[in-house]
PDB file of C-alpha atoms in Angstrom:
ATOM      1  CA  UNK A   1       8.990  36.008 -10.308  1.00 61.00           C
ATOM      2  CA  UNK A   2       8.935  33.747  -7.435  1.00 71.00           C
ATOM      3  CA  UNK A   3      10.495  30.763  -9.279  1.00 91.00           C
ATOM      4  CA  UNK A   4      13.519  32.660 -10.808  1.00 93.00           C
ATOM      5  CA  UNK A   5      15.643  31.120  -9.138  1.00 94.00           C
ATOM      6  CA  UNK A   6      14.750  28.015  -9.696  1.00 96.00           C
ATOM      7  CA  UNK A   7      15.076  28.652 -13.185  1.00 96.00           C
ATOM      8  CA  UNK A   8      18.460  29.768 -13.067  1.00 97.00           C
ATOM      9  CA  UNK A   9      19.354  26.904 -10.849  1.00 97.00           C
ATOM     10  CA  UNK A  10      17.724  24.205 -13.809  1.00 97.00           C
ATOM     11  CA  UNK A  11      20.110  26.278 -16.173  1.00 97.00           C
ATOM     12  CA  UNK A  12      23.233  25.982 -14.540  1.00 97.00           C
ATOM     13  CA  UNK A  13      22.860  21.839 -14.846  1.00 96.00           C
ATOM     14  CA  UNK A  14      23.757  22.357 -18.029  1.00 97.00           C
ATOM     15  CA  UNK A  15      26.064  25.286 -18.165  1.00 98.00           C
ATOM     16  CA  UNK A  16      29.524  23.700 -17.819  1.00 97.00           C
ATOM     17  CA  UNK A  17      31.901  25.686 -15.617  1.00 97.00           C
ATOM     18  CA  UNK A  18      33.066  28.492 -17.479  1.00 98.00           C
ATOM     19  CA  UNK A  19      29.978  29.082 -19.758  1.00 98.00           C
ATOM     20  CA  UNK A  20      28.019  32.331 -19.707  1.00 98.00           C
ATOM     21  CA  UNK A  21      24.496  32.701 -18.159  1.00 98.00           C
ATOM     22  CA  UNK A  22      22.148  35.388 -20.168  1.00 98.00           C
ATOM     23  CA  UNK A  23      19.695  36.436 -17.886  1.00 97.00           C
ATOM     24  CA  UNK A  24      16.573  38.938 -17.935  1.00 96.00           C
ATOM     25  CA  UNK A  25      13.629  40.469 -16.288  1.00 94.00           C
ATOM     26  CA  UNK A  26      11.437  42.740 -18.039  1.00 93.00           C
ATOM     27  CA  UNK A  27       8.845  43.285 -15.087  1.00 91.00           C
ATOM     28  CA  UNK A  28       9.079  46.356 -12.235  1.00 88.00           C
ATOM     29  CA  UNK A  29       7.538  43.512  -9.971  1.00 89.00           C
ATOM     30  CA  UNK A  30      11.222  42.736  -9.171  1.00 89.00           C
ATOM     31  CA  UNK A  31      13.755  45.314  -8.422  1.00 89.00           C
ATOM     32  CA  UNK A  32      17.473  45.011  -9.274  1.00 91.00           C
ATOM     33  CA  UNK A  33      18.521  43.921  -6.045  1.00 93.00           C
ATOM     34  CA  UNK A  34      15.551  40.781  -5.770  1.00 93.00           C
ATOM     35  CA  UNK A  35      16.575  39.989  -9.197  1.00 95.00           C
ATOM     36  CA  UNK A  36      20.101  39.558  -8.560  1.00 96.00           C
ATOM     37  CA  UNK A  37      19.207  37.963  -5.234  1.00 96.00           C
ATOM     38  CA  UNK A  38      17.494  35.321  -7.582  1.00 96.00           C
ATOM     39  CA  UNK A  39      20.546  34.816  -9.612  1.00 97.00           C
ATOM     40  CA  UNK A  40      22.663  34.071  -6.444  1.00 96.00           C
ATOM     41  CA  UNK A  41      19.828  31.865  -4.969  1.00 96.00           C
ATOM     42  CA  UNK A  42      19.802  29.961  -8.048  1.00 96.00           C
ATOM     43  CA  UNK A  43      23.727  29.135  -8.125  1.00 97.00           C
ATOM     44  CA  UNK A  44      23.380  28.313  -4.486  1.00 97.00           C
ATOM     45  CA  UNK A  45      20.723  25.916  -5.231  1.00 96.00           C
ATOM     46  CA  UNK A  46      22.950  24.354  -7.810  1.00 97.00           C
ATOM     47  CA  UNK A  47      25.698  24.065  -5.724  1.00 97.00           C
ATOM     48  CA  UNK A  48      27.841  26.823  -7.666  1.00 97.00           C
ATOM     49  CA  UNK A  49      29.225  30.230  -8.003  1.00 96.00           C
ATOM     50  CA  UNK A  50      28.496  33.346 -10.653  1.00 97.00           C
ATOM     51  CA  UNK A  51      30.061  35.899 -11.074  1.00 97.00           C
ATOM     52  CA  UNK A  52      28.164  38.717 -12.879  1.00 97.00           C
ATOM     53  CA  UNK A  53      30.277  39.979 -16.198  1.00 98.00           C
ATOM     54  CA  UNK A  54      28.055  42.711 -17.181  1.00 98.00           C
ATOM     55  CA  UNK A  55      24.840  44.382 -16.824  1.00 96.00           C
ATOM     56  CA  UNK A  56      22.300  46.092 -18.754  1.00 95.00           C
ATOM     57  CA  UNK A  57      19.094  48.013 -18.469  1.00 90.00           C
ATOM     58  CA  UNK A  58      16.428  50.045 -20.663  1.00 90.00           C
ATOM     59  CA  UNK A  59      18.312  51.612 -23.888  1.00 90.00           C
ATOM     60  CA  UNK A  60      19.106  55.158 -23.691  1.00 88.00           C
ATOM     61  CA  UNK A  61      15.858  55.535 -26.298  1.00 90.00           C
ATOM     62  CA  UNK A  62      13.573  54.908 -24.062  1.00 87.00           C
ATOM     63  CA  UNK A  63      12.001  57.004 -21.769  1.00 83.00           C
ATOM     64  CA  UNK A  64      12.524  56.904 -17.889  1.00 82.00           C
ATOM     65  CA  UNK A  65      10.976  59.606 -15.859  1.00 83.00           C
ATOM     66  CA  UNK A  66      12.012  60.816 -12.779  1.00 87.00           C
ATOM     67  CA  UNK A  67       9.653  59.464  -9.331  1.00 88.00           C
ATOM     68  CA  UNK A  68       8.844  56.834 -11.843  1.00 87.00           C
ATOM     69  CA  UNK A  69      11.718  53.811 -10.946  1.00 81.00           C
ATOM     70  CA  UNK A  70       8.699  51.773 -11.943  1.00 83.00           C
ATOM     71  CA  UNK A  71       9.519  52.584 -15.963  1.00 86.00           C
ATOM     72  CA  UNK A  72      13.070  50.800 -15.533  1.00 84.00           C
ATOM     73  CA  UNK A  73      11.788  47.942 -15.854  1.00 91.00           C
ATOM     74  CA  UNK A  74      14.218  46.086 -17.884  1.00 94.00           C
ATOM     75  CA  UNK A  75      17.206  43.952 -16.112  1.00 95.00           C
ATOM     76  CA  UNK A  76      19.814  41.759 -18.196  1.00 97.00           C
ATOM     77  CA  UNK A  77      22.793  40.174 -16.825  1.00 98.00           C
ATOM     78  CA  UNK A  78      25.554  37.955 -17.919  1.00 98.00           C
ATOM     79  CA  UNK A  79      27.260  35.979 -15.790  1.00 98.00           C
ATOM     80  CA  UNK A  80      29.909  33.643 -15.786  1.00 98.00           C
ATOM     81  CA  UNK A  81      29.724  30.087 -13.874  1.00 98.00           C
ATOM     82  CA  UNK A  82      32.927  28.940 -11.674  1.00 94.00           C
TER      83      UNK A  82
END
């Protein structure tokens, strides 16, 4: 969790400007907001801009109960490099 991103910073050396960034989390150790704060930290890092395109969470199959934000779990982004 801690090295996110770092991860998405060694990712966007590659991704030309333009390209799409698939990202993902699948642990409740890291809420939405820390995991898009990981996203930004890693374009920063690399000395660029993304702009998130879409976003995505559990499927509608699975079950979330209520008091329990720990059982959204699931975060998936796409975003877009300037």
């Amino acid at each position: 969790v801690k090295n996110y991103g770092e991860l998405v910073a060694a990712s966007l050396e590659v991704l030309e400007p333009g390209g799409l960034l698939a990202a993902t989390s699948s642990t409740h150790k890291l809420s939405l907001l820390d995991y898009e704060q990981a996203i930004a930290q890693g374009a920063a890092r690399a000395r660029t801009r993304l702009r998130i395109v879409e976003r995505r969470d559990l499927p509608p199959d699975f079950v979330r109960a209520p008091g329990f934000p720990e059982a959204n779990y699931m975060k998936f982004t796409i975003s877009m490099r300037d």
